[in-house]
CSV table of C-alpha atoms and ligand atoms in Angstrom, one decimal:
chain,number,residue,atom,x,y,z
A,1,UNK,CA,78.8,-24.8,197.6
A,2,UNK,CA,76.9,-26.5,194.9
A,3,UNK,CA,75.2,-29.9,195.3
A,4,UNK,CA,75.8,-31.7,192.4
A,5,UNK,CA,74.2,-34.9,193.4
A,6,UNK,CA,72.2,-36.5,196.7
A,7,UNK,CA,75.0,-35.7,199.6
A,8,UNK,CA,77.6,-34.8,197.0
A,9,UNK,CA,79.0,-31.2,197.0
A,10,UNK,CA,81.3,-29.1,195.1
A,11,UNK,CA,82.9,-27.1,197.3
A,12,UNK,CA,86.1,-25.8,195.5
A,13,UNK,CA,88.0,-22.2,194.7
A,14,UNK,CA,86.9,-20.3,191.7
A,15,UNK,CA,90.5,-18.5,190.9
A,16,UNK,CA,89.2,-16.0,188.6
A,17,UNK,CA,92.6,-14.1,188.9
A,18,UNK,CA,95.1,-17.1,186.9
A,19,UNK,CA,96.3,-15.8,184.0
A,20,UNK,CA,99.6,-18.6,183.6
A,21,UNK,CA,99.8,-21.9,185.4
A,22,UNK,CA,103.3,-23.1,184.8
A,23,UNK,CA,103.3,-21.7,181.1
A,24,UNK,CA,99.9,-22.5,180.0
A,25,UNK,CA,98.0,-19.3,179.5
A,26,UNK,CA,94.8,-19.2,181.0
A,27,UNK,CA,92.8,-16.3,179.7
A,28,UNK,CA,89.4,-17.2,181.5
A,29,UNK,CA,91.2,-18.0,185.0
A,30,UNK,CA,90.5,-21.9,186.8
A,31,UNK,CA,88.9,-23.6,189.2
A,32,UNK,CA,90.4,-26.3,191.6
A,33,UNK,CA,86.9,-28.4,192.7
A,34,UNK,CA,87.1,-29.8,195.8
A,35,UNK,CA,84.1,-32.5,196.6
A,36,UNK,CA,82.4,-33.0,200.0
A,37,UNK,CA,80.6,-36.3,200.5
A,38,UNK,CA,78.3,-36.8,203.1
A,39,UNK,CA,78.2,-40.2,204.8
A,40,UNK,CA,79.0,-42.1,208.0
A,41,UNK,CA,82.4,-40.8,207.6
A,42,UNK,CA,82.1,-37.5,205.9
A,43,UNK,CA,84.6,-37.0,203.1
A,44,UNK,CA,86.4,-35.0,201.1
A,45,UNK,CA,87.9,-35.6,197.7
A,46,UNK,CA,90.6,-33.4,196.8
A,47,UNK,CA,90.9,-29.8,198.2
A,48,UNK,CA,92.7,-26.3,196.7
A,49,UNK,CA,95.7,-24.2,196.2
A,50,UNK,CA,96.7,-22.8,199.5
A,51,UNK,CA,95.3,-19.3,198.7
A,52,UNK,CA,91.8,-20.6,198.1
A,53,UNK,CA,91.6,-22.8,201.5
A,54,UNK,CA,89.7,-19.8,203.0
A,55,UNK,CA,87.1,-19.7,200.9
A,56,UNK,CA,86.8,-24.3,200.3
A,57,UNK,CA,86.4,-24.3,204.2
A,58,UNK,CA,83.7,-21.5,204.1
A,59,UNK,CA,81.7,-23.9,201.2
A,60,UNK,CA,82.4,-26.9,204.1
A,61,UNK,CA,80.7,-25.3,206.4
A,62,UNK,CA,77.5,-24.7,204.4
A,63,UNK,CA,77.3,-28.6,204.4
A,64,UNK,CA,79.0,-29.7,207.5
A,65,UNK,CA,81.3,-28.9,210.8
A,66,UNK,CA,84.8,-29.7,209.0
A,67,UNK,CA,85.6,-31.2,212.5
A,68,UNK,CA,83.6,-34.4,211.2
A,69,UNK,CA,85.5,-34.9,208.4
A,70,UNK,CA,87.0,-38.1,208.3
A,71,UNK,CA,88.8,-39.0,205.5
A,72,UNK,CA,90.6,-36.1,203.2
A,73,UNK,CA,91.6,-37.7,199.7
A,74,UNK,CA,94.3,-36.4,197.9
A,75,UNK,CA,94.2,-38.0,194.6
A,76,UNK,CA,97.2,-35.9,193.5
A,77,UNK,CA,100.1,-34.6,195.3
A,78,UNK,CA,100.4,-30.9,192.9
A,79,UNK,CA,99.6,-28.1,195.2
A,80,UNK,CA,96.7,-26.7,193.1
A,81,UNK,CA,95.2,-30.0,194.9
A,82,UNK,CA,96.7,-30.2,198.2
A,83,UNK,CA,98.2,-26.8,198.6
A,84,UNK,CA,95.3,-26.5,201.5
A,85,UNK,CA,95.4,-29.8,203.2
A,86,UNK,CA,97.8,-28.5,206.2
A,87,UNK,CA,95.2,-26.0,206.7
A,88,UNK,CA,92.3,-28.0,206.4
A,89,UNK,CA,94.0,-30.3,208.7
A,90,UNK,CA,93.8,-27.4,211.5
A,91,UNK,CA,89.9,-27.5,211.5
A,92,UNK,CA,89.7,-31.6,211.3
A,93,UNK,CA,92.7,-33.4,213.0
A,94,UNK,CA,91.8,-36.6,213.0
A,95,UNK,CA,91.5,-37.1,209.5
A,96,UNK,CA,93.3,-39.5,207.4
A,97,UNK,CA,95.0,-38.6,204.3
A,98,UNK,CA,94.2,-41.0,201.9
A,99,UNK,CA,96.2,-41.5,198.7
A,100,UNK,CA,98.4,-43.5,196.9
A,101,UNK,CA,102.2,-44.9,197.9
A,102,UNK,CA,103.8,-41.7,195.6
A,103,UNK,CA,101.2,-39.5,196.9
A,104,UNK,CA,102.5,-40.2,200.8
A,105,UNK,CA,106.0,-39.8,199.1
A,106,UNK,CA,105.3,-36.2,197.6
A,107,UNK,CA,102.9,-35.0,200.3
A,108,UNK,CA,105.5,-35.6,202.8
A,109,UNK,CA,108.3,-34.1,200.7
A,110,UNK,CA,106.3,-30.9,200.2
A,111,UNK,CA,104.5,-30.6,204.0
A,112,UNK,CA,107.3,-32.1,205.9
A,113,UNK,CA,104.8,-33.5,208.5
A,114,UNK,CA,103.6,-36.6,209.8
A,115,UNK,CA,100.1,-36.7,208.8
A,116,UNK,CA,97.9,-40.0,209.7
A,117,UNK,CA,98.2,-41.7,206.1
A,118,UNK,CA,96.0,-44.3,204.6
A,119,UNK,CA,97.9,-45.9,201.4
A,120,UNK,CA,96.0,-46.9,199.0
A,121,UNK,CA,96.4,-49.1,195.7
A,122,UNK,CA,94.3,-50.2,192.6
A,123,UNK,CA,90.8,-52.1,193.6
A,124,UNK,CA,91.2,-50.7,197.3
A,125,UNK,CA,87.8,-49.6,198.7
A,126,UNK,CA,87.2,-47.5,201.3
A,127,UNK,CA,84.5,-48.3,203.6
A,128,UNK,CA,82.7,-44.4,204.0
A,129,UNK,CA,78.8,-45.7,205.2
A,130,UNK,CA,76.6,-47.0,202.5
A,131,UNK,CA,78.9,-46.3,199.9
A,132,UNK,CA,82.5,-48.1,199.4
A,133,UNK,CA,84.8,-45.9,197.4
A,134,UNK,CA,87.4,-47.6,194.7
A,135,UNK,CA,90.7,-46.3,193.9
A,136,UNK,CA,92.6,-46.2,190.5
A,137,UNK,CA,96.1,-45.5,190.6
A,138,UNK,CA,96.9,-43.5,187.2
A,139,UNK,CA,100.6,-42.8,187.2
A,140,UNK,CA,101.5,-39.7,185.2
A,141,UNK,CA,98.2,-38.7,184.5
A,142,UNK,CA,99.6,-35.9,185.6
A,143,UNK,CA,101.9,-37.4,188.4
A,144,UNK,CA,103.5,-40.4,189.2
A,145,UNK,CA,100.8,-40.2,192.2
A,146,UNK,CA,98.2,-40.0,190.1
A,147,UNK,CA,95.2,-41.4,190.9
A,148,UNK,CA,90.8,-41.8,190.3
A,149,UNK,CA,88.8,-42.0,193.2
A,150,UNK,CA,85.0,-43.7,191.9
A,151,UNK,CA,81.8,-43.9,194.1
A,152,UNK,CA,79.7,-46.9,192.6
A,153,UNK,CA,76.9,-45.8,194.7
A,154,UNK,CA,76.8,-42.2,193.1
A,155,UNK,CA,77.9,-43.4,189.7
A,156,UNK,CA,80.5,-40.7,189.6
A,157,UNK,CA,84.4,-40.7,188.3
A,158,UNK,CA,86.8,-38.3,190.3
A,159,UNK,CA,90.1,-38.5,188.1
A,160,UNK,CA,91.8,-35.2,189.0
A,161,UNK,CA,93.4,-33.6,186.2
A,162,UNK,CA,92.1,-36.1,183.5
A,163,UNK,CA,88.8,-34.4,182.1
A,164,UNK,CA,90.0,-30.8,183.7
A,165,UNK,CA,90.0,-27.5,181.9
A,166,UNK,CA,91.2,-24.3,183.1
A,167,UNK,CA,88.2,-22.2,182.8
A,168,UNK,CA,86.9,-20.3,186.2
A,169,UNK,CA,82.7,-19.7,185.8
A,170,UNK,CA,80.3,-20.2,188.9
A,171,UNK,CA,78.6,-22.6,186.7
A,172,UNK,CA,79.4,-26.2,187.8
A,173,UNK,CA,78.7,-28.3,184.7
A,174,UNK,CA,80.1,-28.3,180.9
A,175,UNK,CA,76.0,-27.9,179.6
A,176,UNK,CA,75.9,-25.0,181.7
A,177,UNK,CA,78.8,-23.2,179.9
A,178,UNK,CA,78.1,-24.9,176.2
A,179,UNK,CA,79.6,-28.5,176.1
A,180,UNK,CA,81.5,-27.3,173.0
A,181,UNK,CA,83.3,-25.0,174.6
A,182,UNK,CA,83.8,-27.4,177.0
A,183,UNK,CA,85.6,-29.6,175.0
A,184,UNK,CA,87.2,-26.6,173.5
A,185,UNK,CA,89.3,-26.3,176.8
A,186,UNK,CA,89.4,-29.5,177.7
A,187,UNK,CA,91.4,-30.1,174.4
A,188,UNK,CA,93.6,-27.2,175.3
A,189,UNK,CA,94.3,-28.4,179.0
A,190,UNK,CA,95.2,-32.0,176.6
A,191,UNK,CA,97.4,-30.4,174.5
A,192,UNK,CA,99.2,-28.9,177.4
A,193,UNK,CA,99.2,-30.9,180.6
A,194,UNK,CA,98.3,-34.4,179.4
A,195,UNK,CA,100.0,-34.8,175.7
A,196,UNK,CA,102.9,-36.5,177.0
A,197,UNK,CA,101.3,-39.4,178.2
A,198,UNK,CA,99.4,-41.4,175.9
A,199,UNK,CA,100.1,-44.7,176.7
A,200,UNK,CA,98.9,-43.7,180.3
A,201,UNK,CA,96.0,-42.4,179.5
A,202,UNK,CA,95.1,-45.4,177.6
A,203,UNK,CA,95.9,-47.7,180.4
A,204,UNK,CA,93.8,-45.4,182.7
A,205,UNK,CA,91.0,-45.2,180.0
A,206,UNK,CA,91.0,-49.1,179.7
A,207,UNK,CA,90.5,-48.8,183.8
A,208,UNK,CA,87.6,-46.6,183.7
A,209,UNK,CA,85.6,-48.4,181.1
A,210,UNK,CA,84.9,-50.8,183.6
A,211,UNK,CA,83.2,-49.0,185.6
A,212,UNK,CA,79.6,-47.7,185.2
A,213,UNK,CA,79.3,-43.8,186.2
A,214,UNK,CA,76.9,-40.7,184.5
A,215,UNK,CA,79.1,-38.5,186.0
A,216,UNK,CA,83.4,-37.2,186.0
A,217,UNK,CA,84.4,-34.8,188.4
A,218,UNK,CA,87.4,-33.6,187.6
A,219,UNK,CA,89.5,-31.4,189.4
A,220,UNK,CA,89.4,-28.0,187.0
A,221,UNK,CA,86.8,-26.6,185.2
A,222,UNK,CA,83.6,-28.1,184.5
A,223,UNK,CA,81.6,-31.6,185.5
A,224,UNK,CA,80.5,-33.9,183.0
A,225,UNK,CA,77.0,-35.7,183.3
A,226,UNK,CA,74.9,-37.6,180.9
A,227,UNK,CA,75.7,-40.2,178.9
A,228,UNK,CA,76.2,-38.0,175.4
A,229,UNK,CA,78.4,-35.5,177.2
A,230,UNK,CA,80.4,-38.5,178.6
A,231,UNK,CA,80.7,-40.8,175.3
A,232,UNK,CA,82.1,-37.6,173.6
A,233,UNK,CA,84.6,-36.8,175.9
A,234,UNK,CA,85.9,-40.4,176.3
A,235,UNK,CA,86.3,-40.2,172.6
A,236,UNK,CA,88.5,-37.1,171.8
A,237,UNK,CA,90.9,-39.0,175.2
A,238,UNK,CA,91.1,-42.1,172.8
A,239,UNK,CA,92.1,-40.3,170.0
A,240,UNK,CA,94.2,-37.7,171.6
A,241,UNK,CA,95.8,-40.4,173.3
A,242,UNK,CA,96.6,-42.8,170.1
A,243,UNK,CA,98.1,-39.2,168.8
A,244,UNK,CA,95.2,-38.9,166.1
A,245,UNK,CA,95.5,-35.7,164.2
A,246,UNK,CA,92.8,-33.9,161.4
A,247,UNK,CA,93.6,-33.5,158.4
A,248,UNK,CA,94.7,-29.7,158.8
A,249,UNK,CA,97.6,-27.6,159.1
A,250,UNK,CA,98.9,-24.9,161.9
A,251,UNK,CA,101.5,-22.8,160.3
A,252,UNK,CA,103.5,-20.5,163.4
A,253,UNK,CA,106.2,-18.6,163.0
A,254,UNK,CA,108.0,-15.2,164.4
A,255,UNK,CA,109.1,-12.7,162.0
A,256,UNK,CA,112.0,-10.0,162.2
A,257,UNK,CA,111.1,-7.7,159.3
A,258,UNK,CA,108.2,-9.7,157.4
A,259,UNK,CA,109.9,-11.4,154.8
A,260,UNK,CA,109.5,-14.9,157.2
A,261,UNK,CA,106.0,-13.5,157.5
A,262,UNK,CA,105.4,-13.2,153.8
A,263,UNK,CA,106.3,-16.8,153.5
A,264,UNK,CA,104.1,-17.5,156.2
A,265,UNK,CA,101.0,-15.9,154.2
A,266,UNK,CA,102.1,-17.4,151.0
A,267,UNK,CA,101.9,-20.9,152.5
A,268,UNK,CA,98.8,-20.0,154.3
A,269,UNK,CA,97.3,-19.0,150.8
A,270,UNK,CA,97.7,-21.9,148.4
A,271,UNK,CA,97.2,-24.7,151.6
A,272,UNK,CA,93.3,-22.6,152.0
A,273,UNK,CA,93.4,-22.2,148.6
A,274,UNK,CA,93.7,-26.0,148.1
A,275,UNK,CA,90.9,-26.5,150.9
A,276,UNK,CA,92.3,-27.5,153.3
A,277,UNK,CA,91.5,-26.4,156.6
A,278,UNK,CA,94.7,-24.3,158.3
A,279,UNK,CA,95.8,-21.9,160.8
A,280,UNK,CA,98.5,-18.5,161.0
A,281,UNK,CA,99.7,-18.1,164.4
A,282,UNK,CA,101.8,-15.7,164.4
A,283,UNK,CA,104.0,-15.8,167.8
A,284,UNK,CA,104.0,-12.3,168.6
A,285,UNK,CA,100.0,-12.5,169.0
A,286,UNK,CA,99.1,-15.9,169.8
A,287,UNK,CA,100.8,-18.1,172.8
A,288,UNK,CA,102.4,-20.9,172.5
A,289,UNK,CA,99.9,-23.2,174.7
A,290,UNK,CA,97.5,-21.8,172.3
A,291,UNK,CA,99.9,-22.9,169.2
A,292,UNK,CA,100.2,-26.1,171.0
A,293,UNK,CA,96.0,-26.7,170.8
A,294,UNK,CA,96.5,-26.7,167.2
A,295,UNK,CA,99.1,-29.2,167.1
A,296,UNK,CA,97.0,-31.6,168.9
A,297,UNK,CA,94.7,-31.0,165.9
A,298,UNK,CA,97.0,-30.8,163.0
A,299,UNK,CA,98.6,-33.4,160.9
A,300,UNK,CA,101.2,-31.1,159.4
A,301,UNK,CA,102.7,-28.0,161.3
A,302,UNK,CA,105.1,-25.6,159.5
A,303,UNK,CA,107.6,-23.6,161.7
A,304,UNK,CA,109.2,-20.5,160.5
A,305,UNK,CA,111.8,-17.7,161.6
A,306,UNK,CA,113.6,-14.8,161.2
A,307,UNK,CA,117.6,-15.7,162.0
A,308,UNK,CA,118.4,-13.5,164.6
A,309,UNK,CA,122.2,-13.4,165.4
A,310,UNK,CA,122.5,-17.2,163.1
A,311,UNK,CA,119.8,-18.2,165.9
A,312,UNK,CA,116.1,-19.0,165.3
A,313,UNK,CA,113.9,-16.0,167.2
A,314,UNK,CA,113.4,-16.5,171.1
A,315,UNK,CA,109.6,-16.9,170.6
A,316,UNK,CA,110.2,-19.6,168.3
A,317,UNK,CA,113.5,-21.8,170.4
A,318,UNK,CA,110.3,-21.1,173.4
A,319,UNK,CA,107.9,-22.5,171.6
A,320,UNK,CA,110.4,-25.7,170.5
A,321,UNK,CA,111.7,-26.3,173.6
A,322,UNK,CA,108.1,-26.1,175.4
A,323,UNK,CA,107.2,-28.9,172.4
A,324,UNK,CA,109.8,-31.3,173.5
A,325,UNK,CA,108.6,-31.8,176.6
A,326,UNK,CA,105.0,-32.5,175.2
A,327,UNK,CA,106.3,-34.9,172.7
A,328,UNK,CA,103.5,-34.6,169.9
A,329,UNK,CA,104.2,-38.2,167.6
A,330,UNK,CA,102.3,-39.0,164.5
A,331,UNK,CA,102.5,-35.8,162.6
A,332,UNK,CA,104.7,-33.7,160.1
A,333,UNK,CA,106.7,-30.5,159.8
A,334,UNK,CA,108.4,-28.5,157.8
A,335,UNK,CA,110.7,-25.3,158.9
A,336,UNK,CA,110.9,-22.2,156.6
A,337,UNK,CA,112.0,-18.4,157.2
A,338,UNK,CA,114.2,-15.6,155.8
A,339,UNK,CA,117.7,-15.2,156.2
A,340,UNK,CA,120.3,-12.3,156.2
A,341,UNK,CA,124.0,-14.4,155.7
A,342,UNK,CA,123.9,-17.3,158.2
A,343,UNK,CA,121.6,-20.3,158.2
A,344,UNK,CA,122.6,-21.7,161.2
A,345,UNK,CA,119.6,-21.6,163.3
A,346,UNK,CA,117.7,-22.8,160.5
A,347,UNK,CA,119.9,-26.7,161.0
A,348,UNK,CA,118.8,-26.0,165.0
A,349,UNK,CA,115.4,-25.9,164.0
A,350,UNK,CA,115.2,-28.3,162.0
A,351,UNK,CA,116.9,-30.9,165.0
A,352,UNK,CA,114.7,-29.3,167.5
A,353,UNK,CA,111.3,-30.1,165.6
A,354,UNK,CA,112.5,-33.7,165.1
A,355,UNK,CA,113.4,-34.0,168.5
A,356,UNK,CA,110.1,-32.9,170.0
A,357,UNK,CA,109.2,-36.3,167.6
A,358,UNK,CA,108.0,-34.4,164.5
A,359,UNK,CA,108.7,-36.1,161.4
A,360,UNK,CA,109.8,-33.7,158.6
A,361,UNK,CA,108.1,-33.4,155.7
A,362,UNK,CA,110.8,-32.4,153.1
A,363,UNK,CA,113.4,-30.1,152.9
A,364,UNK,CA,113.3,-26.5,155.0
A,365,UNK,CA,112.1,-23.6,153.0
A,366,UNK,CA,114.8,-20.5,153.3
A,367,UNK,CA,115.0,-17.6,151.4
A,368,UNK,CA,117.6,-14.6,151.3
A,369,UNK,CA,116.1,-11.3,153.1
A,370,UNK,CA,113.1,-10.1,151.3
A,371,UNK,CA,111.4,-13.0,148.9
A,372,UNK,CA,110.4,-11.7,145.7
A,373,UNK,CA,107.4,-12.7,143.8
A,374,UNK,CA,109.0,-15.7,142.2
A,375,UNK,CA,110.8,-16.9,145.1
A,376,UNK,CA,107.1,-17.1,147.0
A,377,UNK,CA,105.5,-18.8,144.0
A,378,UNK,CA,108.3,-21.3,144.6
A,379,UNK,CA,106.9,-22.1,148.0
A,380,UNK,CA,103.5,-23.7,146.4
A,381,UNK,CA,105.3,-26.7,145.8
A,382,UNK,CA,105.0,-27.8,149.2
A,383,UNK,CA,101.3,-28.4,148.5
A,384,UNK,CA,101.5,-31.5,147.0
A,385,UNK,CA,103.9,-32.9,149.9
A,386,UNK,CA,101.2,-32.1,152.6
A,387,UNK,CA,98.2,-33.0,150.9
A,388,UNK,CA,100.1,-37.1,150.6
A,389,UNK,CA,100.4,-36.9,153.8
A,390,UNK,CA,97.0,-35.4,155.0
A,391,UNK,CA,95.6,-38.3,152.5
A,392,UNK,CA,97.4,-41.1,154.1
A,393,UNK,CA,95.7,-43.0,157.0
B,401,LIG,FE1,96.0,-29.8,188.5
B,401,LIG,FE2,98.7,-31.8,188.1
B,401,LIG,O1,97.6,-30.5,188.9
């Protein structure tokens, strides 16, 4: 366990071993953080995926007898959060499950049991000793039973998934680690989990600014403290939130026999050449949740591919179809890639990044198998196109 302020513990898993959660690539592993609070009525905030309850329940008992637990909050029905509650449960019976009218619904969908609930809304308090926490429902950030549980009396913000990263250390807070690369993750857990929900986020931010705390606890990763730390957090939300961009470029594409490749580089060249700053992710070597963490930051993406059987390459349809469902807005793209005899895929592509709400940016760039040395000076005149849009507010 750690103590991370006067009778507050962490007490979560460290899962060094998780390498994909749902998709999203997670090369340094995760933490689910499970908080202890010691009061009248002892309580916990949040607990761990089911594998991990071994190890939460050994962190309890550093603090307390579980038995005295009173009040298990689950501020978010996905079983990296609750996947140990039935457990827990086993070692402190009479204690109420406290979360929010869609958390009862998908608790008792996934456990099938009837567990003492306490439903709770927006502005309800819960009475724990000398301090009276507040709950914040934040539907569909990440759940629709999504919600912040805030101890005044601490001055310290548990929203779950909002803040989170996926990053497994036995260091507890983001200074410890290197608040950049703090925020590093943080914006890759963004572009990943929360991107789709903006608005949400907004509404949720709008919430929190009311209340006066030094410290977020989120669920993954690292806890925030201090004021500085905080403030620049808080900012990078609002913007990813309003769908703010920088004025640079990803470029990502898959490549059969190198001729999409070649295009990729040529476009990579005069964009740096112009500079501006840009990326080459080449889908063969870089993932697609990592692609994804440069769209969050870039104004203008370019997609290319190889046509494989008059289709666009599997990496790149993955990588399309993982997008939609994030639904990046605000931002520009343009599809390019070499061709044998069909150009089919190339008109799928093209639908596909507008529906994942990418606006394009001009015609798609296509070129018959290999691209010669006046075919690839050709592609410079896309420079002028991005840098009008790079320029605009
Ligand atoms: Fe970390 Fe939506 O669960």
């Amino acid at each position: 366990m750690r103590k991370i302020k006067n009778d507050v513990y962490w007490v979560g898993y460290i899962d060094w071993d998780l390498r994909n959660f749902h998709g999203y690539d997670t090369p340094h592993g995760s933490t689910y953080n499970a908080y202890l609070i010691l009061d009248e009525k002892p309580t916990l905030i949040d607990s761990v995926k089911h594998y991990g309850a071994d190890e939460m329940i050994r962190r309890i008992k550093q603090v307390i007898d579980p038995s005295k637990i009173q009040y298990i909050i689950s501020n978010h029905t996905e079983m990296d959060h609750s996947g140990s509650i039935d457990v827990l449960l086993k070692h402190c019976p009479n204690a109420q499950v406290v979360c929010s009218p869609k958390g009862e619904e998908g608790l008792s969908r996934h456990f099938k049991k009837n567990w003492n609930f306490k439903v709770v809304n927006t502005g309800d308090t819960l009475d724990i000793g000398k301090r009276k926490l507040t709950f914040m429902l934040m539907p569909m950030v990440h759940w629709p039973d999504s919600m912040a549980t805030y101890s005044a009396e601490d001055k310290i913000l548990f929203p779950n998934d909002a803040f989170g990263q996926h990053y497994a250390s036995t260091e507890r807070f983001a200074d410890e680690i290197g608040v950049g690369l703090a925020y590093d993750e943080a914006a890759k857990y963004y572009a990943n989990i929360v991107l789709p929900f903006g608005s949400q986020v907004l509404k949720a931010l709008e919430g929190a600014s009311k209340m006066d705390f030094d410290m977020i606890c989120p669920s993954h990763g690292m806890i925030w403290r201090g004021k500085e730390q905080i403030t620049g957090l808080v900012q990078r939300y609002v913007k990813w939130a309003n769908y703010e961009s920088d004025a640079q470029v990803c470029i990502t594409y898959d490549s059969m026999w190198h001729s999409t490749e070649a295009m990729a580089k040529r476009f990579y060249e005069v964009i740096d050449m112009a500079g501006i700053p840009v990326k080459l992710m080449n889908l063969q070597t870089s993932h697609m949740s990592d692609v994804v963490t440069d769209v969050l930051k870039s104004k203008v993406v370019l997609f290319g591919t190889s046509m494989l059987n008059n289709r666009m390459l599997p990496t790149v349809g993955a990588l399309m179809m993982y997008l939609k469902g994030l639904k990046p807005k605000n931002r520009f793209a343009l599809s390019f890639g070499s061709y044998g005899w069909s150009m089919v895929g190339f008109k799928e592509l093209e639908t596909s990044i507008q529906d994942a709400g990418f606006e394009l940016l001009g015609e798609g760039k296509y070129i018959r198998f290999i691209p010669d040395q006046d075919e690839l000076a050709k592609l410079d005149s896309i420079l002028p196109l991005i840098q009008a849009k790079l320029a605009a507010k």
